[in-house]
Amino acid sequence: MNIVGQRFAKGEYFIPDLVFSGEILKGIVQKLEPKLKAAKGKEAKRLGKVIIGTVAGDIHDIGKDLVVFMLDVSGFEVTDLGIDVPAQKFVDAIKKTNSTVVELSGFLTLAFDSMKETVEAIKKAGLRDKVKIMIGGGQIDDYVKNYTGADAFGKDAMAGVSLAKKWVGGM
Amino acid sequence: MAGKLMTLLSDLKEAEALAFVDKALGEGADPEGLLADAKEGM
């Protein structure tokens, strides 16, 4: 975790600071991108591909959108499936994009069952060993992680980005 | 120059960070180095 992430973890920075730092990084990337493309002769390399969505039965998207934003500015290619996403849509997206990281978001406790169903659908499709699955949202802990069959949980947006980076070998 | 952009970003100094990037690019700085520096600030 880098400086802003560390300050957030220590309680020195808050979510608006995270968002603002992301906006600054976005502005910097916009200025650098033409030079990077010219230097490489192609689009700047992305860290990896991530699929994210709020699972079926849940429509909360503030946390998910924050993670999407942080992943994007951190260099990931993000496929955002939106809210109330059926398990099969995650399966289809994995097949279509060849993403290696899946992030299941949900704020309501009923989302835990949907997360479990989504993990099982991914398993049934024969894709479980091709992806790492992270859950995040409201009251997520190790018990919920184990219940759903996910690989890990992210307690906040920065933790989600750090995990994704670790999984794709970016840090 | 190394670390300057990281500090500006992590201190949330938007205008200074963007002006620094313009100046550094104008002086021929390596864009990949600047990007790495900025990411460290995050």
Coordinates of N, CA and C in Angstrom, one line a residue:
Chain A
M1 N 0.8 -1.2 0.0 CA 0.0 0.0 0.0 C 0.9 1.2 0.0
N2 N 0.5 2.2 -0.8 CA 1.4 3.4 -0.9 C 0.9 4.5 0.0
I3 N 1.4 5.7 -0.2 CA 1.2 6.8 0.9 C -0.3 7.1 1.2
V4 N -1.1 7.4 0.2 CA -2.5 7.8 0.4 C -3.2 6.6 1.1
G5 N -2.9 5.4 0.6 CA -3.5 4.2 1.2 C -3.1 4.0 2.6
Q6 N -1.9 4.3 2.9 CA -1.4 4.2 4.3 C -2.1 5.2 5.2
R7 N -2.2 6.4 4.7 CA -2.9 7.5 5.5 C -4.3 7.2 5.7
F8 N -4.9 6.6 4.7 CA -6.3 6.2 4.9 C -6.4 5.1 5.9
A9 N -5.5 4.1 5.9 CA -5.6 3.0 6.8 C -5.4 3.5 8.2
K10 N -4.6 4.6 8.4 CA -4.3 5.1 9.7 C -5.4 6.0 10.2
G11 N -6.3 6.3 9.3 CA -7.4 7.2 9.7 C -7.1 8.7 9.6
E12 N -5.9 9.0 8.9 CA -5.6 10.4 8.6 C -6.3 10.9 7.4
Y13 N -6.6 10.0 6.5 CA -7.4 10.4 5.3 C -8.7 9.7 5.3
F14 N -9.7 10.3 4.6 CA -11.0 9.7 4.6 C -11.4 9.5 3.1
I15 N -12.6 8.9 2.9 CA -13.0 8.5 1.5 C -12.9 9.7 0.6
P16 N -13.4 10.9 0.9 CA -13.3 12.0 0.0 C -11.8 12.3 -0.4
D17 N -10.9 12.1 0.5 CA -9.5 12.2 0.2 C -9.0 11.2 -0.8
L18 N -9.5 10.0 -0.6 CA -9.2 8.9 -1.5 C -9.7 9.2 -2.9
V19 N -10.9 9.7 -3.0 CA -11.5 10.0 -4.3 C -10.7 11.2 -4.9
F20 N -10.3 12.2 -4.1 CA -9.6 13.3 -4.7 C -8.2 12.9 -5.1
S21 N -7.6 12.1 -4.4 CA -6.2 11.6 -4.8 C -6.3 10.9 -6.1
G22 N -7.5 10.1 -6.3 CA -7.7 9.4 -7.5 C -7.9 10.4 -8.7
E23 N -8.6 11.5 -8.4 CA -8.8 12.5 -9.4 C -7.5 13.1 -9.9
I24 N -6.6 13.4 -8.9 CA -5.3 13.9 -9.2 C -4.5 13.0 -10.1
L25 N -4.5 11.7 -9.7 CA -3.8 10.7 -10.5 C -4.4 10.6 -11.9
K26 N -5.7 10.7 -12.0 CA -6.3 10.6 -13.3 C -5.8 11.8 -14.2
G27 N -5.8 13.0 -13.6 CA -5.3 14.1 -14.3 C -3.8 13.9 -14.8
I28 N -3.0 13.4 -13.9 CA -1.6 13.1 -14.2 C -1.5 12.1 -15.3
V29 N -2.3 11.0 -15.2 CA -2.3 10.0 -16.3 C -2.7 10.6 -17.6
Q30 N -3.7 11.5 -17.6 CA -4.2 12.1 -18.9 C -3.0 12.9 -19.5
K31 N -2.2 13.5 -18.7 CA -1.1 14.3 -19.2 C 0.0 13.4 -19.8
L32 N 0.2 12.3 -19.1 CA 1.3 11.4 -19.4 C 1.0 10.4 -20.6
E33 N -0.3 10.1 -20.7 CA -0.7 9.1 -21.6 C -0.2 9.3 -23.1
P34 N -0.3 10.5 -23.6 CA 0.2 10.7 -25.0 C 1.7 10.3 -25.1
K35 N 2.4 10.8 -24.1 CA 3.9 10.5 -24.2 C 4.2 9.0 -24.0
L36 N 3.4 8.4 -23.1 CA 3.6 6.9 -22.9 C 3.3 6.1 -24.2
K37 N 2.2 6.5 -24.8 CA 1.8 5.9 -26.1 C 2.8 6.1 -27.1
A38 N 3.3 7.3 -27.2 CA 4.3 7.6 -28.3 C 5.5 6.8 -28.0
A39 N 5.9 6.7 -26.8 CA 7.1 6.0 -26.4 C 7.0 4.5 -26.7
K40 N 5.8 4.0 -26.5 CA 5.7 2.5 -26.6 C 5.1 2.2 -28.0
G41 N 4.5 3.2 -28.6 CA 3.9 2.9 -29.9 C 2.6 2.1 -29.8
K42 N 2.1 2.0 -28.6 CA 0.8 1.3 -28.4 C 0.2 1.8 -27.0
E43 N -0.9 1.4 -26.7 CA -1.6 1.8 -25.5 C -0.8 1.3 -24.3
A44 N -0.7 2.2 -23.3 CA 0.0 1.8 -22.0 C -0.5 0.5 -21.5
K45 N 0.4 -0.3 -21.0 CA 0.1 -1.6 -20.5 C -0.8 -1.5 -19.3
R46 N -1.8 -2.3 -19.2 CA -2.6 -2.3 -18.0 C -2.1 -3.4 -17.1
L47 N -2.4 -3.3 -15.8 CA -1.9 -4.3 -14.8 C -2.6 -5.6 -15.0
G48 N -3.9 -5.6 -15.2 CA -4.6 -6.9 -15.4 C -6.1 -6.5 -15.5
K49 N -6.9 -7.6 -15.7 CA -8.3 -7.4 -15.9 C -9.1 -7.8 -14.7
V50 N -10.1 -7.0 -14.4 CA -10.9 -7.2 -13.2 C -12.4 -7.1 -13.6
I51 N -13.2 -8.0 -13.2 CA -14.7 -7.9 -13.3 C -15.2 -7.6 -12.0
I52 N -16.1 -6.6 -11.9 CA -16.7 -6.2 -10.7 C -18.2 -6.0 -10.8
G53 N -19.0 -6.3 -9.8 CA -20.4 -6.0 -9.9 C -21.1 -6.2 -8.5
T54 N -22.2 -5.5 -8.3 CA -23.0 -5.8 -7.1 C -23.9 -7.0 -7.4
V55 N -23.8 -8.0 -6.5 CA -24.5 -9.2 -6.8 C -26.0 -9.1 -6.8
A56 N -26.7 -10.2 -7.3 CA -28.1 -10.2 -7.5 C -28.8 -9.9 -6.1
G57 N -29.9 -9.1 -6.2 CA -30.7 -8.8 -5.1 C -30.2 -7.6 -4.3
D58 N -29.1 -7.0 -4.7 CA -28.5 -5.8 -4.0 C -28.3 -4.7 -5.1
I59 N -28.6 -3.5 -4.7 CA -28.5 -2.4 -5.6 C -27.5 -1.3 -5.1
H60 N -26.8 -1.6 -4.1 CA -25.9 -0.6 -3.5 C -24.6 -0.5 -4.4
D61 N -24.3 0.7 -4.8 CA -23.2 0.9 -5.7 C -22.1 1.9 -5.3
I62 N -22.3 2.6 -4.2 CA -21.3 3.6 -3.8 C -19.9 3.0 -3.6
G63 N -19.9 2.0 -2.8 CA -18.6 1.3 -2.5 C -18.0 0.7 -3.8
K64 N -18.9 0.0 -4.5 CA -18.4 -0.6 -5.8 C -17.8 0.4 -6.7
D65 N -18.5 1.5 -6.9 CA -18.1 2.6 -7.8 C -16.7 3.1 -7.4
L66 N -16.5 3.2 -6.1 CA -15.3 3.7 -5.5 C -14.1 2.7 -5.9
V67 N -14.4 1.4 -5.7 CA -13.4 0.4 -6.1 C -13.1 0.5 -7.6
V68 N -14.2 0.6 -8.4 CA -14.0 0.7 -9.8 C -13.0 1.8 -10.2
F69 N -13.3 3.0 -9.6 CA -12.5 4.2 -9.8 C -11.0 3.9 -9.4
M70 N -10.9 3.4 -8.2 CA -9.5 3.2 -7.7 C -8.7 2.1 -8.5
L71 N -9.5 1.1 -9.0 CA -8.8 0.1 -9.8 C -8.4 0.7 -11.1
D72 N -9.3 1.5 -11.7 CA -9.0 2.2 -13.0 C -7.8 3.0 -12.9
V73 N -7.7 3.9 -11.9 CA -6.6 4.8 -11.8 C -5.3 4.1 -11.4
S74 N -5.5 2.9 -10.8 CA -4.3 2.1 -10.5 C -3.8 1.3 -11.6
G75 N -4.5 1.4 -12.8 CA -3.9 0.7 -14.0 C -4.6 -0.6 -14.4
F76 N -5.7 -0.9 -13.8 CA -6.4 -2.1 -14.2 C -7.5 -1.8 -15.3
E77 N -7.7 -2.9 -16.1 CA -8.8 -2.8 -17.1 C -10.0 -3.4 -16.4
V78 N -11.0 -2.5 -16.1 CA -12.1 -2.9 -15.3 C -13.4 -3.1 -16.1
T79 N -14.1 -4.2 -15.9 CA -15.4 -4.4 -16.5 C -16.4 -4.3 -15.4
D80 N -17.2 -3.3 -15.4 CA -18.2 -3.0 -14.3 C -19.5 -3.5 -14.8
L81 N -20.0 -4.6 -14.2 CA -21.3 -5.2 -14.6 C -22.5 -4.5 -14.0
G82 N -22.2 -3.5 -13.1 CA -23.3 -2.7 -12.5 C -23.9 -3.3 -11.2
I83 N -25.2 -3.2 -11.0 CA -25.8 -3.6 -9.8 C -26.8 -4.8 -10.1
D84 N -27.2 -5.5 -9.0 CA -28.2 -6.6 -9.1 C -27.8 -7.5 -10.2
V85 N -26.6 -8.0 -10.2 CA -26.0 -8.8 -11.3 C -26.2 -10.3 -11.1
P86 N -26.9 -11.0 -12.0 CA -27.1 -12.4 -11.8 C -25.8 -13.2 -12.0
A87 N -25.7 -14.3 -11.3 CA -24.4 -15.1 -11.3 C -24.0 -15.4 -12.7
Q88 N -24.9 -15.7 -13.6 CA -24.5 -16.1 -15.0 C -23.8 -15.0 -15.7
K89 N -24.2 -13.7 -15.4 CA -23.6 -12.6 -16.0 C -22.1 -12.5 -15.7
F90 N -21.8 -12.9 -14.4 CA -20.3 -12.9 -14.0 C -19.6 -14.0 -14.9
V91 N -20.3 -15.1 -15.0 CA -19.7 -16.3 -15.7 C -19.4 -15.8 -17.2
D92 N -20.4 -15.2 -17.8 CA -20.3 -14.8 -19.2 C -19.2 -13.8 -19.3
A93 N -19.1 -12.9 -18.4 CA -18.1 -11.8 -18.5 C -16.7 -12.4 -18.3
I94 N -16.5 -13.4 -17.5 CA -15.2 -14.0 -17.3 C -14.8 -14.7 -18.6
K95 N -15.7 -15.4 -19.3 CA -15.4 -16.0 -20.5 C -15.1 -15.0 -21.6
K96 N -15.8 -13.9 -21.6 CA -15.7 -12.9 -22.7 C -14.4 -12.1 -22.5
T97 N -14.0 -11.8 -21.3 CA -12.9 -10.8 -21.1 C -11.6 -11.5 -20.7
N98 N -11.7 -12.8 -20.3 CA -10.5 -13.5 -19.7 C -9.9 -12.8 -18.5
S99 N -10.8 -12.2 -17.7 CA -10.3 -11.5 -16.5 C -9.8 -12.6 -15.5
T100 N -8.9 -12.2 -14.7 CA -8.3 -13.1 -13.7 C -8.8 -12.8 -12.3
V101 N -9.4 -11.6 -12.1 CA -9.9 -11.2 -10.8 C -11.3 -10.8 -10.9
V102 N -12.1 -11.4 -9.9 CA -13.5 -11.1 -9.9 C -13.8 -10.5 -8.5
E103 N -14.5 -9.3 -8.5 CA -14.9 -8.7 -7.2 C -16.4 -8.6 -7.1
L104 N -16.9 -9.3 -6.1 CA -18.3 -9.3 -5.8 C -18.7 -8.4 -4.7
S105 N -19.5 -7.4 -5.0 CA -19.9 -6.4 -4.0 C -21.3 -6.6 -3.5
G106 N -21.5 -6.3 -2.3 CA -22.9 -6.3 -1.7 C -22.9 -5.7 -0.3
F107 N -23.9 -5.0 -0.1 CA -24.0 -4.3 1.2 C -25.0 -5.0 2.1
L108 N -26.0 -5.6 1.6 CA -27.1 -6.2 2.4 C -26.6 -7.6 2.8
T109 N -27.1 -8.1 3.9 CA -26.8 -9.5 4.3 C -27.3 -10.5 3.3
L110 N -28.4 -10.2 2.6 CA -28.9 -11.2 1.6 C -27.9 -11.3 0.5
A111 N -27.0 -10.4 0.4 CA -26.0 -10.5 -0.7 C -25.1 -11.7 -0.5
F112 N -24.9 -12.1 0.7 CA -24.0 -13.2 1.0 C -24.4 -14.5 0.3
D113 N -25.7 -14.7 0.2 CA -26.2 -15.9 -0.5 C -26.0 -15.7 -2.0
S114 N -26.2 -14.5 -2.5 CA -25.9 -14.3 -3.9 C -24.4 -14.4 -4.3
M115 N -23.6 -14.0 -3.3 CA -22.1 -14.1 -3.5 C -21.8 -15.6 -3.6
K116 N -22.4 -16.4 -2.7 CA -22.1 -17.8 -2.7 C -22.6 -18.5 -4.0
E117 N -23.8 -18.1 -4.4 CA -24.3 -18.6 -5.7 C -23.4 -18.3 -6.8
T118 N -22.9 -17.1 -6.8 CA -22.1 -16.6 -7.9 C -20.8 -17.4 -8.0
V119 N -20.2 -17.6 -6.8 CA -18.9 -18.4 -6.7 C -19.2 -19.8 -7.2
E120 N -20.4 -20.4 -6.8 CA -20.7 -21.8 -7.2 C -21.0 -21.8 -8.7
A121 N -21.6 -20.8 -9.3 CA -21.8 -20.7 -10.7 C -20.5 -20.7 -11.5
I122 N -19.5 -19.9 -11.0 CA -18.2 -19.8 -11.6 C -17.5 -21.2 -11.5
K123 N -17.7 -21.9 -10.4 CA -17.1 -23.2 -10.2 C -17.8 -24.2 -11.2
K124 N -19.1 -24.2 -11.3 CA -19.8 -25.1 -12.2 C -19.4 -24.9 -13.7
A125 N -19.1 -23.6 -14.0 CA -18.7 -23.3 -15.4 C -17.3 -23.7 -15.6
G126 N -16.6 -24.3 -14.6 CA -15.2 -24.7 -14.8 C -14.2 -23.6 -14.8
L127 N -14.6 -22.5 -14.2 CA -13.7 -21.3 -14.3 C -13.0 -21.0 -13.0
R128 N -13.3 -21.7 -11.9 CA -12.9 -21.3 -10.6 C -11.4 -21.3 -10.5
D129 N -10.7 -22.2 -11.1 CA -9.2 -22.1 -11.0 C -8.6 -21.1 -11.9
K130 N -9.4 -20.4 -12.7 CA -8.8 -19.4 -13.6 C -8.9 -18.0 -13.0
V131 N -9.7 -17.8 -11.9 CA -9.9 -16.5 -11.4 C -9.7 -16.5 -9.8
K132 N -9.3 -15.4 -9.3 CA -9.3 -15.1 -7.9 C -10.6 -14.3 -7.6
I133 N -11.3 -14.7 -6.5 CA -12.5 -14.0 -6.2 C -12.4 -13.2 -4.9
M134 N -12.8 -12.0 -4.9 CA -12.8 -11.1 -3.7 C -14.2 -10.6 -3.5
I135 N -14.6 -10.6 -2.2 CA -15.9 -10.0 -1.9 C -15.6 -8.7 -1.1
G136 N -16.6 -7.8 -1.1 CA -16.5 -6.6 -0.4 C -17.9 -6.0 -0.2
G137 N -18.0 -5.1 0.8 CA -19.2 -4.4 1.0 C -19.4 -4.1 2.5
G138 N -20.6 -4.3 3.0 CA -20.9 -4.0 4.4 C -20.2 -4.8 5.4
Q139 N -20.8 -5.7 6.1 CA -20.2 -6.4 7.2 C -19.6 -7.7 6.7
I140 N -18.5 -7.5 5.9 CA -17.8 -8.7 5.4 C -16.7 -9.1 6.3
D141 N -16.5 -10.3 6.6 CA -15.4 -10.8 7.4 C -15.0 -12.2 7.0
D142 N -14.1 -12.8 7.7 CA -13.6 -14.1 7.4 C -14.8 -15.2 7.3
Y143 N -15.7 -15.0 8.2 CA -16.8 -16.0 8.2 C -17.6 -15.9 6.9
V144 N -17.9 -14.7 6.5 CA -18.6 -14.5 5.2 C -17.8 -15.0 4.0
K145 N -16.5 -14.7 4.1 CA -15.6 -15.2 3.0 C -15.6 -16.7 2.9
N146 N -15.6 -17.3 4.0 CA -15.6 -18.8 4.0 C -17.0 -19.3 3.6
Y147 N -18.0 -18.7 4.0 CA -19.4 -19.1 3.6 C -19.6 -19.0 2.1
T148 N -19.1 -17.9 1.5 CA -19.3 -17.7 0.1 C -18.4 -18.5 -0.8
G149 N -17.2 -18.9 -0.2 CA -16.3 -19.6 -1.0 C -15.3 -18.7 -1.8
A150 N -15.3 -17.4 -1.4 CA -14.4 -16.5 -2.1 C -13.0 -16.7 -1.6
D151 N -12.0 -16.1 -2.3 CA -10.6 -16.3 -1.9 C -10.2 -15.3 -0.8
A152 N -10.9 -14.1 -0.8 CA -10.5 -13.1 0.2 C -11.6 -12.0 0.2
F153 N -11.5 -11.2 1.2 CA -12.4 -10.0 1.2 C -11.6 -8.7 1.4
G154 N -12.1 -7.7 0.8 CA -11.5 -6.4 0.9 C -12.3 -5.5 1.9
K155 N -11.6 -5.0 2.9 CA -12.4 -4.3 3.9 C -12.7 -2.8 3.4
D156 N -12.0 -2.4 2.4 CA -12.2 -1.1 1.8 C -11.7 -1.0 0.4
A157 N -11.9 0.1 -0.2 CA -11.4 0.2 -1.6 C -9.9 0.0 -1.8
M158 N -9.2 0.6 -1.0 CA -7.7 0.5 -1.1 C -7.3 -1.0 -0.9
A159 N -7.9 -1.7 0.1 CA -7.6 -3.1 0.3 C -7.9 -3.9 -0.9
G160 N -9.0 -3.6 -1.5 CA -9.4 -4.3 -2.7 C -8.4 -4.1 -3.9
V161 N -7.9 -2.9 -4.0 CA -6.9 -2.6 -5.0 C -5.6 -3.3 -4.7
S162 N -5.2 -3.3 -3.4 CA -4.0 -4.0 -3.0 C -4.0 -5.5 -3.3
L163 N -5.2 -6.1 -3.0 CA -5.3 -7.5 -3.2 C -5.3 -7.8 -4.7
A164 N -6.0 -7.0 -5.5 CA -5.9 -7.2 -6.9 C -4.5 -7.1 -7.5
K165 N -3.8 -6.2 -7.0 CA -2.4 -6.0 -7.4 C -1.5 -7.2 -7.1
K166 N -1.8 -7.7 -5.8 CA -1.0 -8.9 -5.4 C -1.3 -10.1 -6.2
W167 N -2.6 -10.2 -6.6 CA -3.0 -11.4 -7.4 C -2.5 -11.4 -8.8
V168 N -2.4 -10.2 -9.4 CA -1.8 -10.1 -10.7 C -0.3 -9.9 -10.8
G169 N 0.3 -9.9 -9.6 CA 1.7 -9.8 -9.5 C 2.2 -8.4 -9.7
G170 N 1.3 -7.4 -9.5 CA 1.7 -6.0 -9.7 C 2.4 -5.3 -8.5
M171 N 2.5 -6.1 -7.4 CA 3.2 -5.5 -6.2 C 3.6 -6.6 -5.3
Chain B
M1 N 14.4 15.5 -8.3 CA 13.0 15.5 -8.9 C 12.3 14.2 -8.5
A2 N 13.1 13.1 -8.3 CA 12.5 11.8 -7.9 C 11.7 12.0 -6.6
G3 N 10.5 11.5 -6.5 CA 9.7 11.6 -5.3 C 8.9 12.8 -5.1
K4 N 9.2 13.8 -5.9 CA 8.4 15.1 -5.8 C 6.9 14.9 -6.1
L5 N 6.7 14.2 -7.3 CA 5.3 14.0 -7.7 C 4.6 13.2 -6.7
M6 N 5.2 12.2 -6.1 CA 4.7 11.3 -5.1 C 4.2 12.2 -3.9
T7 N 5.1 13.1 -3.5 CA 4.7 13.9 -2.4 C 3.6 14.9 -2.7
L8 N 3.6 15.5 -3.8 CA 2.5 16.4 -4.2 C 1.2 15.7 -4.2
L9 N 1.2 14.5 -4.8 CA -0.1 13.7 -5.0 C -0.6 13.3 -3.6
S10 N 0.3 12.8 -2.8 CA -0.1 12.2 -1.5 C -0.5 13.4 -0.5
D11 N 0.0 14.6 -0.8 CA -0.4 15.7 0.0 C -1.7 16.4 -0.6
L12 N -2.2 15.8 -1.7 CA -3.4 16.2 -2.3 C -3.3 17.7 -2.9
K13 N -2.1 18.0 -3.4 CA -1.9 19.3 -4.0 C -2.0 19.1 -5.6
E14 N -3.3 19.2 -6.0 CA -3.6 19.0 -7.4 C -2.9 19.9 -8.4
A15 N -3.1 21.2 -8.1 CA -2.6 22.2 -9.1 C -1.1 22.1 -9.2
E16 N -0.4 21.9 -8.1 CA 1.0 21.8 -8.1 C 1.5 20.5 -8.8
A17 N 0.8 19.5 -8.5 CA 1.1 18.2 -9.1 C 1.0 18.2 -10.6
L18 N -0.1 18.8 -11.1 CA -0.3 18.9 -12.6 C 0.7 19.8 -13.2
A19 N 1.0 20.9 -12.5 CA 2.0 21.9 -13.1 C 3.4 21.2 -13.1
F20 N 3.7 20.4 -12.1 CA 5.0 19.7 -12.0 C 5.1 18.8 -13.2
V21 N 4.0 18.1 -13.5 CA 4.1 17.1 -14.6 C 4.3 17.9 -15.9
D22 N 3.6 19.0 -16.2 CA 3.8 19.8 -17.4 C 5.3 20.2 -17.5
K23 N 5.8 20.7 -16.4 CA 7.2 21.2 -16.4 C 8.2 20.1 -16.6
A24 N 8.0 19.0 -15.9 CA 8.9 17.8 -16.0 C 8.9 17.3 -17.5
L25 N 7.7 17.2 -18.1 CA 7.6 16.7 -19.5 C 8.3 17.6 -20.4
G26 N 8.1 18.9 -20.1 CA 8.8 20.0 -20.9 C 10.3 19.9 -20.9
E27 N 10.8 19.4 -19.7 CA 12.2 19.3 -19.6 C 12.7 17.9 -20.0
G28 N 11.8 17.1 -20.6 CA 12.3 15.8 -21.1 C 12.3 14.7 -20.1
A29 N 11.5 14.8 -19.0 CA 11.5 13.7 -18.0 C 10.9 12.4 -18.6
D30 N 11.2 11.3 -18.0 CA 10.7 10.0 -18.5 C 9.3 9.9 -18.0
P31 N 8.3 9.8 -18.9 CA 6.9 9.7 -18.5 C 6.6 8.4 -17.7
E32 N 7.3 7.3 -17.9 CA 7.1 6.1 -17.1 C 7.6 6.3 -15.7
G33 N 8.6 7.1 -15.6 CA 9.2 7.4 -14.2 C 8.2 8.2 -13.5
L34 N 7.6 9.2 -14.2 CA 6.7 10.1 -13.5 C 5.4 9.3 -13.1
L35 N 5.0 8.4 -14.0 CA 3.8 7.6 -13.6 C 4.1 6.7 -12.4
A36 N 5.2 6.1 -12.4 CA 5.6 5.3 -11.2 C 5.6 6.1 -10.0
D37 N 6.2 7.3 -10.1 CA 6.3 8.2 -8.9 C 4.9 8.5 -8.4
A38 N 4.0 8.9 -9.4 CA 2.6 9.2 -9.0 C 1.9 8.1 -8.3
K39 N 2.1 6.9 -8.9 CA 1.4 5.7 -8.3 C 1.9 5.4 -6.9
E40 N 3.2 5.7 -6.6 CA 3.7 5.5 -5.3 C 3.0 6.4 -4.3
G41 N 2.6 7.6 -4.8 CA 1.9 8.5 -3.9 C 0.5 8.0 -3.5
M42 N -0.1 7.2 -4.4 CA -1.5 6.7 -4.1 C -1.4 5.7 -3.0

